[in-house]
XYZ file of C-alpha atoms in Angstrom:
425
model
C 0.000 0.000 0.000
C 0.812 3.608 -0.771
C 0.771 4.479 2.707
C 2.683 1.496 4.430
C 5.333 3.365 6.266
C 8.986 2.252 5.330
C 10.933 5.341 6.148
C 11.739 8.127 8.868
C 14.202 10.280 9.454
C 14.533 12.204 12.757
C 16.361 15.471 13.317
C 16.739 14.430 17.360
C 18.287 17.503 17.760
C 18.967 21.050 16.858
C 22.516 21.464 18.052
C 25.243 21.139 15.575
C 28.561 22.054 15.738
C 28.631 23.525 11.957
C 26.554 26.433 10.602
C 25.784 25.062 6.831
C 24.452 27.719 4.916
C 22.072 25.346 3.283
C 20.586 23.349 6.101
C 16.759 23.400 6.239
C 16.795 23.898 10.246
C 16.054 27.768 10.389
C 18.801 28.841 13.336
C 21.807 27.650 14.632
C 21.597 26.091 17.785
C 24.326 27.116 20.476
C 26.415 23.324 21.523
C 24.694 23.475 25.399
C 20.679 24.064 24.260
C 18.361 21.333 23.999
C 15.538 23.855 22.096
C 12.754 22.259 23.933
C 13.462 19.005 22.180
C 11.453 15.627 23.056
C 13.569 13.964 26.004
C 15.054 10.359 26.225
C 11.706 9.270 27.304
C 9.879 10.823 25.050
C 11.735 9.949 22.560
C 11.903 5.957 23.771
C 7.968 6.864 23.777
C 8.039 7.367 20.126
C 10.305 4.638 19.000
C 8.368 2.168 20.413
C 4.813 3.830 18.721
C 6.549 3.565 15.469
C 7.344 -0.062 15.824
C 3.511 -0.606 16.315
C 2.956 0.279 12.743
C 6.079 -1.712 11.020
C 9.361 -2.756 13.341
C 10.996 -3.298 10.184
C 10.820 0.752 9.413
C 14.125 2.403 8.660
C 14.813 4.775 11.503
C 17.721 7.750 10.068
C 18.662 9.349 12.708
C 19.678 12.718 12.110
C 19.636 16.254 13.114
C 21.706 19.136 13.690
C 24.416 16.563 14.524
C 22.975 13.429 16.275
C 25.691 12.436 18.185
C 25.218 15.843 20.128
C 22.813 13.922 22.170
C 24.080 12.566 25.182
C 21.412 9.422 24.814
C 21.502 8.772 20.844
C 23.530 5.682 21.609
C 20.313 4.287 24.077
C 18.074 5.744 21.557
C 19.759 3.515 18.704
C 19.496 0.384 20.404
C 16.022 0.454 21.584
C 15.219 1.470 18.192
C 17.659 -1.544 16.917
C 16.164 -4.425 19.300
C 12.661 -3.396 18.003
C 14.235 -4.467 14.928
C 14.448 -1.406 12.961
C 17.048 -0.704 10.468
C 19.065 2.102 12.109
C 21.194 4.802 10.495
C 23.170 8.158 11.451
C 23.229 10.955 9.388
C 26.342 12.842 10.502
C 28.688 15.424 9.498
C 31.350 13.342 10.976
C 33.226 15.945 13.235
C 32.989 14.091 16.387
C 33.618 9.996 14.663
C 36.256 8.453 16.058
C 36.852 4.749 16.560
C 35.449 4.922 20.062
C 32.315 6.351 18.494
C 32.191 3.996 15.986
C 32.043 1.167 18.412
C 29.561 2.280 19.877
C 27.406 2.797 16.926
C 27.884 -0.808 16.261
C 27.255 -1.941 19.985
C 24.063 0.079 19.663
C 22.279 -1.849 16.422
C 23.165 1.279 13.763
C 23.349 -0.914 10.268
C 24.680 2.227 8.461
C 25.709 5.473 8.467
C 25.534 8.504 5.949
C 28.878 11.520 5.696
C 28.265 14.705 4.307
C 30.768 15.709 1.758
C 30.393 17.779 -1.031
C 33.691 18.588 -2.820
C 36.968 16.954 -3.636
C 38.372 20.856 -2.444
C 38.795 21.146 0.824
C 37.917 24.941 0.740
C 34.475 24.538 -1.078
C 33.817 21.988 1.688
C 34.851 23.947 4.282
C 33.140 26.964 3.077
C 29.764 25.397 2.372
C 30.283 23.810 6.437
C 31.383 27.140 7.446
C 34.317 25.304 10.002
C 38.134 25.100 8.604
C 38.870 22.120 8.507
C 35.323 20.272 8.277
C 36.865 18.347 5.102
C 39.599 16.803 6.621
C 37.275 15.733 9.727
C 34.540 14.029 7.468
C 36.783 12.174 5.343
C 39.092 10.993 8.514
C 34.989 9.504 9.497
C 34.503 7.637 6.391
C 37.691 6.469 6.482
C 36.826 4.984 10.267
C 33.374 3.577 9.596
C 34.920 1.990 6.095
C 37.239 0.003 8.587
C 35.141 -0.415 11.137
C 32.820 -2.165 9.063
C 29.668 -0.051 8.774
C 28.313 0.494 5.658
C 28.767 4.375 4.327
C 26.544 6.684 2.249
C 28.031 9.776 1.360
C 26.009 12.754 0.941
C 26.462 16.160 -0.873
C 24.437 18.925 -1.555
C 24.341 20.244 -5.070
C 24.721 24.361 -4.902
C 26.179 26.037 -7.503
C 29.374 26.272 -5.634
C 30.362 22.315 -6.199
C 28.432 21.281 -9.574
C 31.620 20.906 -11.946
C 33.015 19.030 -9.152
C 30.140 16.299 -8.975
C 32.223 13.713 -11.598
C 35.354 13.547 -9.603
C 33.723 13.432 -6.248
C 31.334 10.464 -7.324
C 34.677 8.676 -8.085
C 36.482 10.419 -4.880
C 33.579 8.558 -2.591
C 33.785 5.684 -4.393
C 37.598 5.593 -3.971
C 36.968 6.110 -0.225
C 34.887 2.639 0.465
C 31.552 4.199 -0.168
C 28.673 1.796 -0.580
C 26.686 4.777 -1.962
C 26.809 8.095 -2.994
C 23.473 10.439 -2.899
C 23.833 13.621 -4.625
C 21.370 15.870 -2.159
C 19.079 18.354 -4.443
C 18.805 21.844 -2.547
C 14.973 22.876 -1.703
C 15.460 26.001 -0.679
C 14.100 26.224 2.658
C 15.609 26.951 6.299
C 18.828 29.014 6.587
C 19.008 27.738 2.565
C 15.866 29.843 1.414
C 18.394 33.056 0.315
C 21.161 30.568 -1.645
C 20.909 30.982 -5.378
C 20.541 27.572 -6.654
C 21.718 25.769 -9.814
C 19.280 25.823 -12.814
C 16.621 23.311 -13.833
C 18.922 22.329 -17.235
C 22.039 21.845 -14.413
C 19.723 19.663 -12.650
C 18.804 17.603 -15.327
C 22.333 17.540 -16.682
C 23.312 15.803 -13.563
C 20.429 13.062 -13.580
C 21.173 11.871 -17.378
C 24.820 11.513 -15.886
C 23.729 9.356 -13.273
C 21.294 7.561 -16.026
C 23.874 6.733 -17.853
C 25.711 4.636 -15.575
C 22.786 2.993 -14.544
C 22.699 4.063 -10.994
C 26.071 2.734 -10.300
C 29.601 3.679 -10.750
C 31.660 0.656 -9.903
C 30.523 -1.041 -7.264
C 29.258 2.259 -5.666
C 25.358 2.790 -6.221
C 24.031 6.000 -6.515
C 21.009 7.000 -5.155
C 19.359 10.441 -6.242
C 17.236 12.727 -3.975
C 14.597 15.503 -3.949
C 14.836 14.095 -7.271
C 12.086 12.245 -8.937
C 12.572 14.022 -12.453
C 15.347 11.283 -12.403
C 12.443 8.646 -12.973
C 11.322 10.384 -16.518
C 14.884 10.811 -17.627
C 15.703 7.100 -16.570
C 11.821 5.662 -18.470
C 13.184 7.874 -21.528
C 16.391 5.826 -21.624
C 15.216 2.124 -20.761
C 11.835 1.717 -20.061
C 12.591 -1.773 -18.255
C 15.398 -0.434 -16.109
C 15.489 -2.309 -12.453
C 15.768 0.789 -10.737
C 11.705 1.691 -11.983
C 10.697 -1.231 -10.078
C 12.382 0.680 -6.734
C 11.417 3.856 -4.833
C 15.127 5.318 -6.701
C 14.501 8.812 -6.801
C 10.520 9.087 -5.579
C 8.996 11.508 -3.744
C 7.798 9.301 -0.827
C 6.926 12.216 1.469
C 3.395 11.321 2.965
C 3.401 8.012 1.225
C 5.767 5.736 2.839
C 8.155 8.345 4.459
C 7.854 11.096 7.076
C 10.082 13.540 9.096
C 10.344 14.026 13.269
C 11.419 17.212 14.857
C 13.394 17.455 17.325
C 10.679 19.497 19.070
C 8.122 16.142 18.009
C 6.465 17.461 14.908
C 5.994 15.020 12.362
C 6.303 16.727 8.808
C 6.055 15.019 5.395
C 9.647 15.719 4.594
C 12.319 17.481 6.208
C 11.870 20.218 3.468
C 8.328 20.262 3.995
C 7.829 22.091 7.030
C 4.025 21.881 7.303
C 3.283 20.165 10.760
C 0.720 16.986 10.303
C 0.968 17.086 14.147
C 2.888 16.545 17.165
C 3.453 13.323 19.185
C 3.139 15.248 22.599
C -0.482 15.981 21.774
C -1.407 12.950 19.898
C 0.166 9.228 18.944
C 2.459 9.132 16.090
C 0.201 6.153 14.341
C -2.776 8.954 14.555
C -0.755 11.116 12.967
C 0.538 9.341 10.315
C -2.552 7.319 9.549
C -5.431 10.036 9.685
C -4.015 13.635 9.318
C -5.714 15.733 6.733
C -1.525 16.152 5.667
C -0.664 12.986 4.691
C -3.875 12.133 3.455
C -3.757 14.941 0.681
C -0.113 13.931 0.116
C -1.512 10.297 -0.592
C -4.416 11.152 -3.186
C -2.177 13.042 -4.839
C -4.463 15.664 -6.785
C -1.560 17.310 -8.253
C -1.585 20.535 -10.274
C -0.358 22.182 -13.539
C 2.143 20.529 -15.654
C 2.432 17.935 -13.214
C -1.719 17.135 -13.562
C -1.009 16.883 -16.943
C 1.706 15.095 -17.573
C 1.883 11.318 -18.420
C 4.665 10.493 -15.746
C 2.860 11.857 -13.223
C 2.444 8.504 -11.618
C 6.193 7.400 -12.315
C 7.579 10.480 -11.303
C 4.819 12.826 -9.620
C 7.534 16.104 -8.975
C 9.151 16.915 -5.698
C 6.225 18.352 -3.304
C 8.482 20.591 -1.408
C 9.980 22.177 -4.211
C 6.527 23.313 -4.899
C 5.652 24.010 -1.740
C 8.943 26.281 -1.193
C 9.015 28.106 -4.353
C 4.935 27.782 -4.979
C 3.755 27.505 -1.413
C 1.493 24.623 -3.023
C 2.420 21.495 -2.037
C -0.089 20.111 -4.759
C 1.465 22.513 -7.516
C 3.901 21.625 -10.479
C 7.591 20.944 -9.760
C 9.096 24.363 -11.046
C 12.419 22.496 -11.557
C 11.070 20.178 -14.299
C 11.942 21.190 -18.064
C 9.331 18.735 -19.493
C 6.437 19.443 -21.836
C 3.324 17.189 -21.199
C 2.329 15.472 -24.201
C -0.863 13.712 -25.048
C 0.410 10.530 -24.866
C -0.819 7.288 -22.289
C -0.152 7.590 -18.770
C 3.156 5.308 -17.361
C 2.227 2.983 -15.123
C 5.293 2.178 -12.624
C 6.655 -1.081 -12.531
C 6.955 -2.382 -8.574
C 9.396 -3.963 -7.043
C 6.479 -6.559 -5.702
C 5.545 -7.371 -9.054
C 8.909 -9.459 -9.441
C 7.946 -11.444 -6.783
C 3.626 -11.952 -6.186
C 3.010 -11.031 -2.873
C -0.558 -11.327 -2.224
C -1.165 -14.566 -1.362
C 2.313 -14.682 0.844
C 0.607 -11.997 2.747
C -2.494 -13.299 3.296
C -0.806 -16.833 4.488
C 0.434 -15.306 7.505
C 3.524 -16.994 6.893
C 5.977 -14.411 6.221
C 9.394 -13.746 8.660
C 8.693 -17.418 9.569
C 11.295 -19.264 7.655
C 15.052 -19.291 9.253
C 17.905 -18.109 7.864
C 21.395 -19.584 8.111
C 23.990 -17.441 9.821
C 25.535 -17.403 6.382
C 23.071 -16.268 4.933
C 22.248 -13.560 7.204
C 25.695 -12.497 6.974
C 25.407 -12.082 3.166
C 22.485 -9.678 3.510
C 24.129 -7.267 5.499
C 26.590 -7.338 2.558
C 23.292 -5.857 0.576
C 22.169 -1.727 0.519
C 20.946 -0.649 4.286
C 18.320 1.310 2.624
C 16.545 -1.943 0.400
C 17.580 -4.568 2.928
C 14.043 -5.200 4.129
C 12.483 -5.087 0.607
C 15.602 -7.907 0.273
C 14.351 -9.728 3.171
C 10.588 -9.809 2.329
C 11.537 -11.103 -1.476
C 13.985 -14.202 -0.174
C 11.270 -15.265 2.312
C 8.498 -15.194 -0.347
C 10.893 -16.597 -3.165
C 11.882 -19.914 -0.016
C 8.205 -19.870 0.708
C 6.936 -20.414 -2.922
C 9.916 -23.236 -3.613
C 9.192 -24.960 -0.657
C 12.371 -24.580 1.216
C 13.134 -25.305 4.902
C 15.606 -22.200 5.440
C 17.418 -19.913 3.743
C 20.682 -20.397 2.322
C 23.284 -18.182 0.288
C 22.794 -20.278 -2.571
C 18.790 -19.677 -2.679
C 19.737 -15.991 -2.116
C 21.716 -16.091 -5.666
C 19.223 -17.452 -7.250
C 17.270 -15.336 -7.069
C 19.697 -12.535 -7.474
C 19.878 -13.288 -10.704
C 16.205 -13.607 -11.335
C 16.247 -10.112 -10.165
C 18.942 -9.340 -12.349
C 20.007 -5.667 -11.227
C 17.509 -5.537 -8.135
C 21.046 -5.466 -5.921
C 19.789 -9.194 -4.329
C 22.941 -10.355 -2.130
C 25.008 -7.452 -3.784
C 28.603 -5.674 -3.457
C 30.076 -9.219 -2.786
């Protein structure tokens, strides 16, 4: 279902010990205040009201800087032995090997770096901290060894955009598993930055098009992005990456933002308040606000209403809401004329692998896996490992197997073909 939630990510806090010009929190937060932000209980509170709605929900936990707060190690692991998938998003000024350790003592599967230039000084400058580049790669560099699995993030400004090529390859050089270029929606202390054009924007998609989402054994994943769904149909209509979320705007659907104050929002550049879990439960919220339930129906406007990708691509809603103040307008960022032709139906990832029946059998997360094979998928993507998980357990269930072994997990890898099954080996 549209509205089966799959992701979160949760600015915990406000503090931060950089002062990005482009970050969508409003104000910088001085290291010692806690901005009225939802306490360790609280917050425990919360964790465990999400994991009434789907304990297999990938929890990002972000902020400001996460590790800030004094409790974000308890708050991982309660959030990990409910079994959600649990990431950091972190500018990687305080990672150190004793951090690291602790990330992996406290259940976090993965963790996400912001860098956005190969130059130390357009790094810097964009962080506003000398020295911010040396610090962030000196964290990939520890998580790499350490074993967690690393996303790096950069934000596209015009300050860094002939620079996106060598820093893909930079990343990759560095033991990325992924690279996600970040599109800026101009919003928080970002709203005043001149941002790159529309033709710059889709200049960068086609590049990542044309390496089919990868480069090497590095995938990368696009967001605030979902013209990158039209430019990738336009280019090979049967592309595995269709049959993913790659690029979607899931705010509202299957993906929501937290506060640090407890607001849940449909995206973290979306800051129109569905409701806060101090007044009301967080499966209220996400299930019956007027918000989300708009986002879901999806009467969109203009171009967008028109257009036959609307259901494969459907525009970025806060880039309409921050340059249109209408979440339901057209994405001004997209250069594409609506013809007259059919609507494009999406292919799912599901549809690979029939699902309705498995459902309804009550059988699924039933079958055991082998410790090898358990081991293999942590080898896979942090961010499709559940999708991963459901498809091996219906592929066992449908052969008739007893457990799950590497073996079964290549097969159907390869039925899959570029679906990333038992990946990066």
């Amino acid at each position: 279902m549209e509205d089966t939630l799959s992701i979160i990510s949760w600015n915990v806090t406000r503090r931060c010990n950089l002062g990005c010009k482009h970050c969508y929190l409003p104000a910088r937060s001085h290291d010692n205040e806690s901005s009225n932000e939802l306490n360790t209980g609280e917050a425990l509170q919360v964790i465990d009201q999400i994991a009434s709605i789907n304990p297999e929900v990938m929890l990002i936990l972000s902020g400001g800087e996460p590790l800030m707060r004094k409790d974000i190690f308890e708050l991982a692991a309660h959030a990990s032995q409910k079994k959600m998938m649990v990431v950091l998003g972190s500018n990687g000024i305080l990672i150190d090997e004793a951090v690291t350790s602790k990330l992996r003592s406290s259940g976090v599967s993965g963790i996400s770096i912001s860098l956005d230039s190969v130059d130390p000084k357009i790094h810097d400058e964009m962080r506003s901290l000398d020295g911010a580049w040396k610090k962030a790669v000196s964290a990939i560099d520890i998580c790499v060894n350490s074993g967690l699995s690393v996303q790096v993030n950069a934000v596209i400004t015009k300050k860094n955009y002939d620079d996106i090529s060598r820093l893909v390859e930079y990343s990759r050089s560095l033991g990325a598993k992924v690279f996600s270029p970040f599109f800026l929606v101009c919003t928080g202390r970002g709203e005043e930055l001149t941002d790159i054009t529309p033709v710059q924007y889709e200049k960068i998609l086609s590049s990542v098009v044309e390496r089919d989402g990868k480069h090497g054994d590095m995938m990368i994943r696009t967001r605030c992005a979902p013209t990158f769904r039209r430019i990738l149909y336009q280019a090979d209509p049967d592309s595995s990456l269709l049959k993913m979320d790659t690029g979607r705007c899931l705010a509202g659907l299957r993906y929501c933002r937290i506060t640090p104050e407890g607001d849940v929002t449909p995206c973290p550049y979306m800051p129109l308040s569905a409701g806060n879990v101090r007044s009301g439960t967080f499966r209220d919220i996400w299930t019956n606000s007027e918000l989300f339930i708009s986002l879901r129906k999806r009467a969109l406007k203009g171009k967008c209403q028109a257009c036959e990708f609307r259901l494969l691509c459907g525009g970025c809603r806060a880039r309409a809401h921050a340059l249109q103040r209408d979440y339901l307008a057209e994405d001004p960022w997209c250069t594409f004329i609506p013809g007259k032709g059919n609507i494009i139906k999406p292919p799912s990832f599901a549809a690979c692998f029939p699902r309705d029946e498995f459902e309804e059998s009550g059988l699924e997360g039933t079958i055991p896996w082998t410790e090898s094979a358990e081991e293999r998928l942590k080898k896979v993507p942090f961010f499709v490992r559940s999708m991963v998980r459901a498809a091996v357990e219906r592929h066992a269930i449908e052969k008739g197997c007893s457990e799950i072994t590497p073996e079964m997990m290549e097969e159907l890898r390869a039925k899959a073909g570029k679906m990333g099954i038992g990946g990066h080996r």
